[in-house]
Coordinates of C-alpha atoms in Angstrom, one line a residue:
Chain P
M1352 CA 6.7 94.9 7.5
S1353 CA 5.1 92.5 9.9
D1354 CA 7.8 91.6 12.5
L1355 CA 6.6 87.8 11.9
A1356 CA 8.8 88.5 8.9
R1357 CA 11.9 89.5 10.7
L1358 CA 12.2 86.3 12.9
T1359 CA 14.9 83.7 12.6
M1360 CA 13.8 80.2 11.6
F1361 CA 14.7 79.0 15.5
E1362 CA 12.5 81.7 16.6
A1363 CA 9.6 81.3 14.3
R1364 CA 9.6 77.7 15.3
S1365 CA 9.8 78.6 19.0
G1366 CA 6.6 80.7 18.3
L1367 CA 4.6 78.6 16.5
R1368 CA 5.1 75.9 18.9
A1369 CA 4.2 78.3 22.0
K1370 CA 1.2 79.3 19.8
K1371 CA 2.3 82.8 19.9
F1372 CA 1.1 83.2 16.3
S1373 CA -0.3 80.5 13.6
A1374 CA 1.5 79.1 10.7
R1375 CA -1.2 80.9 8.4
E1376 CA -0.3 84.0 9.9
L1377 CA 3.2 83.2 9.5
A1378 CA 2.8 82.4 5.5
Q1379 CA 0.6 85.5 5.3
A1380 CA 3.5 87.9 6.8
H1381 CA 5.7 86.7 4.3
L1382 CA 3.4 86.6 1.2
A1383 CA 2.8 90.6 2.0
A1384 CA 6.4 90.9 2.4
M1385 CA 6.9 89.1 -1.2
A1386 CA 4.1 91.5 -2.6
A1387 CA 5.7 94.5 -1.1
A1388 CA 9.3 93.7 -2.7
R1389 CA 8.0 92.6 -5.9
S1390 CA 9.8 95.3 -7.6
L1391 CA 13.1 93.4 -6.5
N1392 CA 12.3 90.5 -9.0
A1393 CA 13.3 87.7 -6.3
F1394 CA 10.1 85.5 -6.9
I1395 CA 9.5 84.6 -10.6
T1396 CA 6.6 82.0 -9.5
E1397 CA 4.6 83.0 -6.3
T1398 CA 2.6 80.0 -5.0
P1399 CA 0.2 81.7 -2.3
D1400 CA -2.3 79.3 -2.7
R1401 CA -0.1 76.2 -1.9
A1402 CA 1.6 78.4 1.0
L1403 CA -1.6 79.2 2.8
A1404 CA -3.0 75.5 2.2
Q1405 CA 0.8 73.9 3.7
A1406 CA 0.3 76.2 6.5
D1407 CA -3.1 75.0 7.4
A1408 CA -1.8 71.7 7.4
S1409 CA 1.1 72.7 9.7
D1410 CA -1.4 74.4 12.0
A1411 CA -3.6 71.2 12.2
R1412 CA 0.0 69.2 12.8
L1413 CA 0.8 71.9 15.5
A1414 CA -2.6 71.7 16.9
R1415 CA -2.0 68.0 17.5
G1416 CA 1.4 68.3 19.3
D1417 CA 3.0 66.8 16.1
G1418 CA 5.4 68.8 13.5
G1419 CA 8.1 68.0 11.8
M1420 CA 11.8 69.9 12.0
L1421 CA 10.8 72.6 9.8
E1422 CA 6.9 72.6 10.7
G1423 CA 5.1 75.4 9.5
L1424 CA 8.6 77.4 8.2
P1425 CA 7.9 79.6 4.9
L1426 CA 10.7 79.2 2.4
A1427 CA 11.8 80.1 -0.9
I1428 CA 12.9 77.6 -3.6
K1429 CA 15.3 78.3 -6.3
D1430 CA 13.8 77.6 -9.6
L1431 CA 16.2 75.0 -10.6
F1432 CA 14.6 72.4 -8.0
C1433 CA 12.0 70.5 -9.8
T1434 CA 8.5 71.0 -7.9
K1435 CA 5.8 69.0 -9.0
D1436 CA 3.0 70.5 -11.1
V1437 CA 4.6 73.9 -10.4
L1438 CA 6.5 75.7 -13.3
T1439 CA 10.2 75.2 -13.2
T1440 CA 12.4 77.2 -16.0
A1441 CA 15.8 77.5 -14.9
C1442 CA 15.3 81.0 -15.9
S1443 CA 15.6 79.6 -19.4
H1444 CA 13.1 79.9 -22.5
I1445 CA 14.1 76.4 -23.2
L1446 CA 12.1 75.3 -20.3
D1447 CA 9.2 77.3 -21.2
G1448 CA 5.9 75.8 -19.6
F1449 CA 7.9 73.2 -18.0
R1450 CA 5.9 71.5 -14.8
P1451 CA 8.0 68.7 -13.7
P1452 CA 5.5 65.6 -13.0
Y1453 CA 7.9 64.8 -10.1
E1454 CA 9.4 66.3 -7.1
S1455 CA 13.0 66.7 -6.5
T1456 CA 14.6 64.8 -3.3
V1457 CA 15.7 67.8 -1.4
T1458 CA 12.4 69.6 -1.7
A1459 CA 10.2 66.5 -1.0
K1460 CA 12.4 66.7 2.2
L1461 CA 11.6 69.8 3.0
W1462 CA 7.8 69.4 2.8
Q1463 CA 8.0 66.2 4.5
A1464 CA 9.7 68.2 7.4
G1465 CA 6.6 70.7 7.5
A1466 CA 8.2 73.7 5.4
V1467 CA 6.1 76.1 3.6
M1468 CA 6.6 76.9 0.0
L1469 CA 6.1 80.8 -1.0
G1470 CA 7.2 80.1 -4.3
K1471 CA 10.3 80.0 -7.2
T1472 CA 13.2 82.1 -7.0
N1473 CA 15.0 83.9 -9.7
L1474 CA 18.7 82.7 -10.9
D1475 CA 21.2 83.1 -13.7
E1476 CA 20.0 80.8 -16.6
F1477 CA 20.7 77.4 -15.8
A1478 CA 22.7 78.7 -13.1
M1479 CA 25.3 80.1 -15.0
G1480 CA 26.5 83.5 -13.9
S1481 CA 27.6 85.5 -11.0
S1482 CA 25.1 88.6 -11.0
N1483 CA 21.8 87.2 -11.9
A1484 CA 22.3 88.9 -14.9
T1485 CA 21.6 86.1 -17.6
S1486 CA 18.0 85.3 -16.5
C1487 CA 15.6 85.2 -18.7
R1488 CA 12.9 86.5 -16.3
G1489 CA 15.3 89.8 -15.8
P1490 CA 17.8 90.7 -13.4
V1491 CA 17.2 90.9 -9.5
E1492 CA 17.8 93.7 -7.4
N1493 CA 19.9 93.3 -4.3
P1494 CA 18.1 94.9 -1.2
W1495 CA 21.4 96.5 -0.1
R1496 CA 22.3 100.1 -1.9
R1497 CA 25.6 101.8 -1.3
R1498 CA 25.4 104.5 1.1
G1499 CA 24.5 107.8 -0.9
D1500 CA 24.3 106.3 -4.1
N1501 CA 20.6 104.9 -5.3
R1502 CA 22.0 102.7 -8.3
P1503 CA 20.6 99.5 -8.0
L1504 CA 22.9 96.5 -7.3
V1505 CA 23.3 93.0 -8.4
P1506 CA 22.2 90.3 -5.6
G1507 CA 25.2 87.9 -7.2
G1508 CA 24.4 84.8 -8.7
S1509 CA 23.1 82.3 -9.3
S1510 CA 21.1 82.3 -6.6
G1511 CA 20.4 85.5 -6.5
G1512 CA 16.6 85.4 -6.1
S1513 CA 17.0 83.1 -3.2
A1514 CA 19.9 85.4 -1.6
A1515 CA 17.5 88.7 -2.4
A1516 CA 14.5 87.2 -0.4
V1517 CA 16.0 85.9 2.7
A1518 CA 17.8 89.4 2.8
A1519 CA 14.6 91.2 2.1
R1520 CA 12.7 89.5 4.8
M1521 CA 10.7 87.6 2.4
A1522 CA 11.3 84.4 3.5
L1523 CA 12.9 82.7 6.4
G1524 CA 15.1 80.8 4.6
A1525 CA 15.7 79.7 1.0
I1526 CA 17.8 76.8 -0.9
G1527 CA 19.9 77.5 -3.6
T1528 CA 22.2 75.4 -5.6
D1529 CA 26.3 76.0 -5.6
T1530 CA 28.3 74.7 -8.6
G1531 CA 31.0 77.2 -8.3
G1532 CA 30.1 79.9 -5.6
S1533 CA 26.4 80.2 -6.9
I1534 CA 25.0 79.8 -2.8
R1535 CA 28.0 81.6 -1.1
Q1536 CA 28.7 84.9 -3.8
P1537 CA 25.4 85.9 -3.4
A1538 CA 24.9 85.1 0.3
S1539 CA 27.7 87.4 0.9
F1540 CA 26.6 90.2 -1.9
C1541 CA 23.3 90.2 0.0
G1542 CA 24.9 89.7 3.7
V1543 CA 23.2 86.6 4.8
V1544 CA 24.5 83.0 5.5
G1545 CA 24.8 80.5 2.6
V1546 CA 26.3 76.7 3.1
K1547 CA 27.6 74.7 -0.1
P1548 CA 27.6 71.0 1.6
T1549 CA 30.1 68.3 0.9
Y1550 CA 29.5 66.9 -2.6
G1551 CA 27.5 63.9 -2.0
R1552 CA 25.6 65.1 1.2
C1553 CA 22.5 66.6 -0.8
S1554 CA 20.7 64.4 -3.4
R1555 CA 20.9 66.0 -6.7
W1556 CA 17.9 64.2 -7.9
G1557 CA 15.1 66.3 -9.8
V1558 CA 17.7 69.4 -9.4
V1559 CA 18.4 70.9 -13.2
A1560 CA 21.5 69.7 -13.9
F1561 CA 24.5 72.2 -14.6
A1562 CA 27.8 70.3 -14.0
S1563 CA 27.4 67.2 -12.2
S1564 CA 30.6 66.6 -10.8
L1565 CA 30.2 70.3 -9.2
D1566 CA 26.6 70.9 -8.4
Q1567 CA 25.6 71.0 -4.8
A1568 CA 22.3 72.2 -3.3
G1569 CA 22.4 74.3 0.2
P1570 CA 20.6 76.5 2.6
M1571 CA 20.5 80.2 2.6
T1572 CA 19.2 81.9 6.0
R1573 CA 19.9 84.6 8.2
S1574 CA 21.8 82.9 11.1
V1575 CA 24.2 79.9 11.1
S1576 CA 22.1 77.9 13.3
D1577 CA 19.3 78.5 10.9
A1578 CA 21.4 77.0 8.0
A1579 CA 22.5 74.1 10.0
L1580 CA 18.9 73.6 11.0
L1581 CA 17.9 73.9 7.1
L1582 CA 20.6 71.8 6.0
A1583 CA 20.0 68.8 8.1
A1584 CA 16.6 68.9 6.7
M1585 CA 18.0 68.7 3.3
A1586 CA 20.5 66.2 3.4
G1587 CA 20.7 62.3 3.4
H1588 CA 21.4 59.5 1.3
D1589 CA 19.2 59.1 -2.0
P1590 CA 19.3 55.8 -3.8
K1591 CA 18.1 58.0 -6.6
D1592 CA 21.2 59.7 -6.7
S1593 CA 24.3 57.4 -7.3
T1594 CA 26.8 60.0 -6.0
S1595 CA 24.6 60.7 -2.8
A1596 CA 26.8 59.6 0.3
P1597 CA 25.4 56.6 2.3
L1598 CA 26.0 58.5 5.6
A1599 CA 23.8 59.3 8.4
V1600 CA 23.1 63.1 8.7
P1601 CA 25.0 64.5 11.8
D1602 CA 23.2 67.2 14.2
F1603 CA 24.7 70.0 12.6
N1604 CA 23.0 72.2 15.5
A1605 CA 24.5 70.0 18.3
A1606 CA 27.9 70.7 16.7
M1607 CA 27.8 74.5 17.3
T1608 CA 29.1 74.2 21.0
G1609 CA 30.5 77.7 20.7
D1610 CA 33.8 76.3 21.7
I1611 CA 36.7 76.4 19.4
H1612 CA 39.8 76.0 21.8
G1613 CA 42.7 74.0 20.1
L1614 CA 41.1 74.0 16.6
K1615 CA 43.7 75.2 13.9
I1616 CA 42.7 77.7 11.4
G1617 CA 44.2 77.9 8.0
V1618 CA 44.7 81.1 6.2
P1619 CA 45.9 80.5 2.8
T1620 CA 48.6 82.7 1.6
E1621 CA 47.4 82.5 -2.2
Y1622 CA 44.1 83.9 -1.2
R1623 CA 45.5 87.6 -1.2
V1624 CA 44.9 88.5 -4.6
D1625 CA 46.0 92.1 -6.4
G1626 CA 43.6 94.4 -6.5
M1627 CA 41.1 93.0 -3.6
P1628 CA 39.6 96.2 -1.3
M1629 CA 41.1 97.3 1.9
A1630 CA 37.9 96.6 3.4
I1631 CA 38.1 92.9 2.4
E1632 CA 41.7 92.4 3.7
A1633 CA 40.8 94.0 7.0
L1634 CA 37.9 92.0 7.3
W1635 CA 39.9 88.8 6.6
R1636 CA 42.5 89.7 9.5
D1637 CA 39.4 90.5 11.8
G1638 CA 38.1 87.1 11.2
I1639 CA 41.7 85.6 12.0
A1640 CA 41.7 87.6 15.3
W1641 CA 38.4 86.8 16.5
L1642 CA 38.7 83.2 16.1
K1643 CA 42.3 83.6 17.8
E1644 CA 40.7 85.4 20.9
A1645 CA 38.0 82.5 21.1
G1646 CA 40.7 80.0 21.2
A1647 CA 41.7 79.0 18.2
T1648 CA 45.3 78.8 16.2
P1649 CA 45.6 80.5 13.1
V1650 CA 47.9 78.5 10.9
E1651 CA 49.5 79.8 7.5
I1652 CA 48.7 77.6 5.1
S1653 CA 49.3 77.3 1.2
L1654 CA 47.1 76.1 -1.3
P1655 CA 49.6 76.6 -4.6
M1656 CA 47.1 75.6 -7.5
T1657 CA 44.6 78.3 -6.4
K1658 CA 45.2 80.5 -9.3
Y1659 CA 44.7 77.7 -11.7
A1660 CA 41.2 76.7 -10.1
L1661 CA 39.2 79.1 -12.2
P1662 CA 40.7 78.3 -15.4
T1663 CA 40.2 74.6 -14.5
Y1664 CA 36.5 75.0 -13.6
Y1665 CA 35.7 77.2 -16.9
I1666 CA 37.0 73.6 -18.7
I1667 CA 35.2 71.2 -16.6
A1668 CA 31.8 73.0 -15.8
P1669 CA 31.1 74.1 -19.2
A1670 CA 32.2 70.3 -20.5
E1671 CA 29.9 68.8 -18.1
A1672 CA 27.0 71.3 -19.0
S1673 CA 27.4 70.7 -22.6
S1674 CA 26.6 67.2 -22.0
N1675 CA 23.5 67.8 -19.3
L1676 CA 21.9 70.2 -21.6
A1677 CA 22.1 68.1 -24.9
R1678 CA 18.7 66.9 -23.2
Y1679 CA 16.9 70.3 -24.3
D1680 CA 15.9 69.1 -27.8
G1681 CA 12.2 70.6 -28.3
V1682 CA 11.0 66.9 -28.2
R1683 CA 9.8 65.8 -24.6
F1684 CA 9.6 69.2 -22.7
G1685 CA 9.8 72.7 -23.0
L1686 CA 10.2 75.1 -25.9
R1687 CA 10.2 73.6 -29.5
V1688 CA 10.7 75.8 -32.8
P1689 CA 9.5 73.9 -35.9
G1690 CA 12.5 72.9 -38.6
D1691 CA 12.3 71.1 -42.0
S1692 CA 14.6 68.6 -40.2
L1693 CA 15.1 66.9 -37.1
D1694 CA 18.5 68.5 -36.8
A1695 CA 17.2 72.2 -38.1
M1696 CA 14.1 71.6 -35.3
Y1697 CA 17.2 70.9 -32.7
E1698 CA 19.4 73.8 -33.8
K1699 CA 16.4 76.3 -33.9
T1700 CA 15.1 75.4 -30.7
R1701 CA 18.4 75.5 -29.0
A1702 CA 19.2 78.9 -30.7
A1703 CA 15.9 80.2 -29.7
G1704 CA 15.9 78.9 -26.2
F1705 CA 19.6 79.5 -24.8
G1706 CA 20.6 82.8 -23.7
A1707 CA 24.4 84.0 -24.7
E1708 CA 26.2 83.1 -21.5
V1709 CA 24.6 79.4 -21.7
K1710 CA 25.6 79.4 -25.7
R1711 CA 29.2 80.5 -25.0
R1712 CA 29.5 77.7 -22.1
V1713 CA 27.6 74.9 -24.1
L1714 CA 30.2 75.7 -27.1
I1715 CA 33.5 76.1 -25.1
G1716 CA 32.1 72.7 -23.3
T1717 CA 31.5 71.1 -26.9
Y1718 CA 35.1 72.3 -28.0
V1719 CA 37.2 71.1 -25.1
L1720 CA 35.2 67.5 -25.3
S1721 CA 35.8 67.0 -29.3
A1722 CA 38.4 64.9 -31.0
G1723 CA 41.8 66.4 -30.9
Y1724 CA 41.3 68.6 -27.9
Y1725 CA 39.9 66.4 -25.5
D1726 CA 43.5 65.2 -24.1
A1727 CA 44.9 69.3 -24.3
Y1728 CA 41.9 70.6 -22.6
Y1729 CA 39.4 68.0 -20.6
V1730 CA 41.8 65.7 -19.5
R1731 CA 44.4 68.3 -18.3
A1732 CA 41.8 70.0 -16.3
Q1733 CA 40.9 67.0 -14.4
K1734 CA 44.7 66.4 -13.7
I1735 CA 45.1 69.6 -12.3
R1736 CA 41.5 69.3 -10.4
T1737 CA 43.5 66.2 -8.7
L1738 CA 46.2 68.8 -7.8
I1739 CA 43.7 70.8 -6.5
A1740 CA 42.0 68.4 -4.6
R1741 CA 45.6 67.4 -2.9
D1742 CA 46.6 70.9 -2.1
F1743 CA 43.6 70.7 0.3
A1744 CA 44.0 67.4 1.6
Q1745 CA 47.9 68.4 2.7
A1746 CA 46.4 71.7 4.2
F1747 CA 43.9 69.8 6.1
E1748 CA 46.9 68.0 7.9
Q1749 CA 48.0 70.9 9.4
C1750 CA 44.3 72.8 10.3
D1751 CA 40.8 71.8 11.0
A1752 CA 39.0 74.3 8.8
I1753 CA 39.9 77.4 6.4
L1754 CA 39.1 81.0 6.7
T1755 CA 39.0 83.2 3.7
P1756 CA 37.1 86.2 2.0
T1757 CA 33.9 85.1 0.2
T1758 CA 34.4 87.2 -2.6
P1759 CA 36.8 89.7 -4.0
S1760 CA 34.4 92.8 -3.9
P1761 CA 31.4 93.7 -2.6
A1762 CA 28.1 93.8 -5.0
F1763 CA 28.2 95.7 -7.8
A1764 CA 26.0 97.7 -9.9
I1765 CA 23.5 96.2 -12.2
G1766 CA 24.8 96.2 -15.6
E1767 CA 28.5 96.7 -14.2
R1768 CA 31.1 93.8 -15.6
Q1769 CA 28.9 92.8 -18.4
D1770 CA 31.5 93.4 -21.1
D1771 CA 34.0 90.7 -20.7
P1772 CA 33.0 86.9 -19.6
V1773 CA 36.2 86.6 -18.1
T1774 CA 35.9 89.5 -15.7
M1775 CA 32.7 88.2 -14.4
Y1776 CA 34.3 84.8 -13.7
L1777 CA 36.5 86.1 -11.3
N1778 CA 33.8 86.8 -9.0
D1779 CA 34.5 83.0 -7.8
V1780 CA 37.9 83.1 -7.4
F1781 CA 37.5 82.4 -3.8
T1782 CA 34.5 79.9 -3.8
V1783 CA 35.4 77.7 -7.1
P1784 CA 38.0 75.8 -5.3
A1785 CA 36.0 74.2 -2.8
N1786 CA 33.8 72.8 -5.5
L1787 CA 36.4 71.5 -7.6
A1788 CA 37.6 69.6 -4.2
G1789 CA 34.0 68.7 -3.3
L1790 CA 34.6 70.1 0.5
P1791 CA 31.9 72.0 2.3
A1792 CA 32.1 75.7 2.8
I1793 CA 30.0 78.4 4.1
S1794 CA 29.6 82.1 4.0
L1795 CA 28.5 84.7 6.9
P1796 CA 28.0 88.0 6.5
A1797 CA 31.2 89.7 9.0
G1798 CA 31.3 93.0 8.0
L1799 CA 30.5 96.3 6.0
T1800 CA 32.4 98.2 3.3
E1801 CA 32.6 102.0 3.9
D1802 CA 29.6 103.0 1.9
G1803 CA 27.6 100.2 3.9
L1804 CA 27.6 96.9 1.6
P1805 CA 27.8 93.6 3.5
L1806 CA 31.2 91.6 3.1
G1807 CA 31.3 88.0 3.8
L1808 CA 34.1 85.7 5.1
Q1809 CA 33.9 81.9 4.1
I1810 CA 35.0 78.7 6.0
I1811 CA 36.3 75.8 4.2
G1812 CA 35.9 72.4 5.9
R1813 CA 37.0 69.0 5.6
A1814 CA 35.0 66.5 3.3
F1815 CA 31.9 65.3 5.3
D1816 CA 32.8 67.4 8.6
E1817 CA 30.2 70.5 8.1
Q1818 CA 30.5 69.9 12.0
T1819 CA 33.5 71.5 12.5
M1820 CA 32.7 74.2 9.8
F1821 CA 29.5 75.1 11.7
R1822 CA 31.3 75.0 14.9
V1823 CA 33.8 77.7 13.7
A1824 CA 31.3 79.7 11.6
G1825 CA 28.9 80.1 14.8
V1826 CA 31.9 81.3 16.6
L1827 CA 32.9 83.6 13.9
E1828 CA 29.0 84.8 13.7
S1829 CA 29.1 85.8 17.3
A1830 CA 32.4 87.7 17.3
A1831 CA 31.4 89.5 14.0
A1832 CA 28.0 90.6 15.4
F1833 CA 26.5 91.5 12.1
V1834 CA 23.3 93.5 12.9
A1835 CA 23.2 95.6 9.7
E1836 CA 20.0 95.3 7.7
P1837 CA 19.4 96.6 4.2
G1838 CA 16.8 99.3 3.4
Q1839 CA 13.5 98.7 1.8
P1840 CA 13.3 98.9 -1.7
G1841 CA 12.6 102.8 -2.7
G1842 CA 12.4 103.4 1.1
V1843 CA 14.9 104.7 3.9
E1844 CA 17.9 102.7 4.5
R1845 CA 18.0 101.1 7.8
T1846 CA 21.3 99.8 8.8
M1847 CA 22.6 98.9 12.1
A1848 CA 18.9 98.3 13.3
A1849 CA 18.9 95.6 16.2
R1850 CA 17.8 92.1 15.0
G1851 CA 16.0 90.1 17.3
T1852 CA 18.0 87.5 19.0
Chain H
M277 CA 44.6 79.3 -29.1
A278 CA 42.4 81.5 -31.5
L279 CA 39.3 80.1 -33.3
D280 CA 38.1 81.4 -36.5
K281 CA 34.6 81.2 -38.0
T282 CA 34.8 77.5 -39.5
I283 CA 35.4 76.3 -36.2
V284 CA 32.9 77.9 -34.4
A285 CA 30.7 76.9 -37.2
K286 CA 31.5 73.5 -36.8
I287 CA 31.4 73.5 -33.0
A288 CA 28.1 75.1 -33.1
M289 CA 27.0 72.2 -35.6
L290 CA 28.1 69.8 -33.1
A291 CA 26.2 71.5 -30.3
R292 CA 23.2 71.8 -32.5
I293 CA 23.0 75.4 -32.0
E294 CA 22.2 77.7 -35.1
V295 CA 24.2 80.4 -35.3
P296 CA 23.7 82.7 -38.1
D297 CA 26.7 83.7 -39.8
R298 CA 26.9 87.4 -38.8
E299 CA 27.4 86.2 -35.5
L300 CA 30.0 83.8 -35.9
E301 CA 33.0 86.3 -35.9
P302 CA 32.1 88.0 -32.5
L303 CA 31.5 84.7 -31.1
A304 CA 34.9 83.5 -32.5
G305 CA 36.3 86.5 -30.6
E306 CA 34.5 85.9 -27.4
L307 CA 35.5 82.2 -27.2
T308 CA 39.2 82.9 -28.2
R309 CA 39.3 85.3 -25.2
I310 CA 38.1 82.9 -22.9
L311 CA 40.3 79.9 -24.5
T312 CA 43.4 82.5 -24.2
W313 CA 42.7 82.9 -20.4
I314 CA 42.4 79.2 -19.9
E315 CA 45.5 78.5 -21.8
Q316 CA 47.7 79.3 -18.7
L317 CA 47.2 75.7 -17.3
K318 CA 49.6 74.7 -20.0
E319 CA 52.5 76.1 -17.4
V320 CA 51.3 73.1 -15.0
D321 CA 53.1 70.0 -14.8
V322 CA 50.6 67.1 -14.7
T323 CA 53.4 64.3 -15.6
G324 CA 52.2 61.3 -13.6
V325 CA 49.0 62.9 -12.2
E326 CA 45.7 61.0 -12.4
P327 CA 42.9 62.8 -13.7
M328 CA 40.2 63.0 -11.1
T329 CA 37.1 61.3 -12.3
K330 CA 35.1 60.9 -9.1
V331 CA 34.7 63.4 -6.2
A332 CA 33.8 61.5 -3.0
Q333 CA 36.0 58.3 -2.9
M334 CA 33.3 55.9 -3.0
K335 CA 32.0 52.9 -5.1
M336 CA 29.3 53.6 -7.5
P337 CA 26.3 51.5 -6.0
M338 CA 24.6 48.9 -7.8
R339 CA 20.8 48.1 -7.9
D340 CA 18.9 45.0 -8.5
D341 CA 18.0 45.1 -12.4
V342 CA 14.1 45.2 -11.9
V343 CA 11.3 47.8 -12.7
D344 CA 10.2 49.6 -10.3
D345 CA 8.4 52.4 -11.7
G346 CA 6.5 53.3 -14.8
G347 CA 3.0 53.5 -15.8
D348 CA 3.5 57.3 -16.1
R349 CA 3.0 57.9 -20.0
D350 CA 0.4 60.5 -19.8
A351 CA 2.0 62.5 -16.7
I352 CA 5.3 62.4 -19.0
L353 CA 3.8 63.5 -22.2
R354 CA 2.1 66.4 -20.6
N355 CA 5.0 68.5 -20.9
A356 CA 5.8 67.6 -24.3
P357 CA 5.6 70.3 -27.1
Q358 CA 3.9 68.0 -29.9
P359 CA 2.8 64.9 -28.8
A360 CA 0.8 62.8 -31.0
H361 CA -1.1 59.3 -30.5
G362 CA 0.4 59.0 -27.2
F363 CA 3.8 59.7 -28.2
F364 CA 6.5 62.2 -28.9
A365 CA 6.6 63.4 -32.4
V366 CA 9.5 64.7 -34.2
P367 CA 9.9 65.6 -38.1
K368 CA 10.4 62.9 -40.2
V369 CA 13.9 61.4 -39.9
V370 CA 13.5 58.5 -42.7
E371 CA 12.5 59.1 -46.2

């Protein structure tokens, strides 16, 4: 693998500005890495021509001494973001052949900042899943393997392709979306950094909708400062999304002062769950100790509604999905299966176009919104959501940020946990609460299991206080000094190789 | 809450998803398993709690009621599976 594909975004930016290499060379290095690791199935649409054209334009701007904050940096885009004239499928057959006539706000901002698009990445169908197993384009393989065990592992989901692409050095960074953990859980499984910003920080316009009150776009990178940089480019008010916050975008990188003296770090009692592996408990304790050594004060907090967050999510998210996915009717775009009547055409199209998990969720959503059950399920879930948000509001009276594990387990093997939907849902037990409360949260790689798989720690911040979240994450990243890397597909494992800093 | 075949068939009709008869029974089992797990929410006392209907505490913005877009018929129809004469076409709905 070329060294150019091993840089952080900040290193690549310096190299480009110092003319050590060109944006074209940087793009070529990544396109070569993508070709070499195609067996991971991380990218489902590659856009090499576009990447090189954008890179040439970046080189021209850099030669003039111009250039945006992401000038010349090659990125991977989750195939949930509409990209003008480039196939956008949400990994569902129902969107077969869809080429959006418009660009999502978030991706438009990236291109405006000078970023280079490498391609679109694989995901769980409509972002519904935690292992990338529900994609109609087949599973993604995690670039990591257990030591002494060659079975392929899941990258997590739903942003599994984006996480694998960043972990395997196929892209300097990627963007994903997070409705219940879909950025943070795969980031944790693949040993990369992932951020779900505050609800309203990034525009949802042009992002294929799953659950509109929970969906947020965010960055996936190999360092916390890269995540701060990428988020700054993605974020900002957009009149086309009425839930987009009319706030200026702070300088997230400037917030990473390295100093957390005096900050109080909440440690929620309820996140100690039965059956959590020892390695995760130990890593969590390490995280608390690292922040304490750096001058912060750990405080025990209580989030009593934690155990109800997942079932609440599995009412609200399917309810919103059943409504959002009503637009796939075989009339305006995507798949159409003929039928004798309009209803028959709808029913056949949706039966053929949606996969099993999407159907389950649409049916659950339809049920909990149907007459007679609306109050018992949907309104009750909305009330419990109020209580979950209140738990966090009370906790943040005693602390400035909250530290938890990201996931209750490391990556598992492809094909495992497929028998029972509820077992799969439990993956998101630590990530879902931040979505329900609309809070920003970051996962960063902080340690390894005994058999060499990455584990993430999560920091949850106050709404619209990503600065404190990044400040704590930066300190945690330095203390954890995570330098392990996945082996190459089919090749020799390369752990503990020094990462260029 | 156990769902039976009849209820699943009704939900599937409401959701406009064709489900073959032989799949109704297994689907009823799967959905029942999920709903049973969700039942634990009944333990929570929600007396006097307002439902959360928005995430960020902000007023919905209003914009001026003016046309600021349009003229994209052909671009939009390019994705239609079966366009006809500059329109989306559907099976006959009026006899």
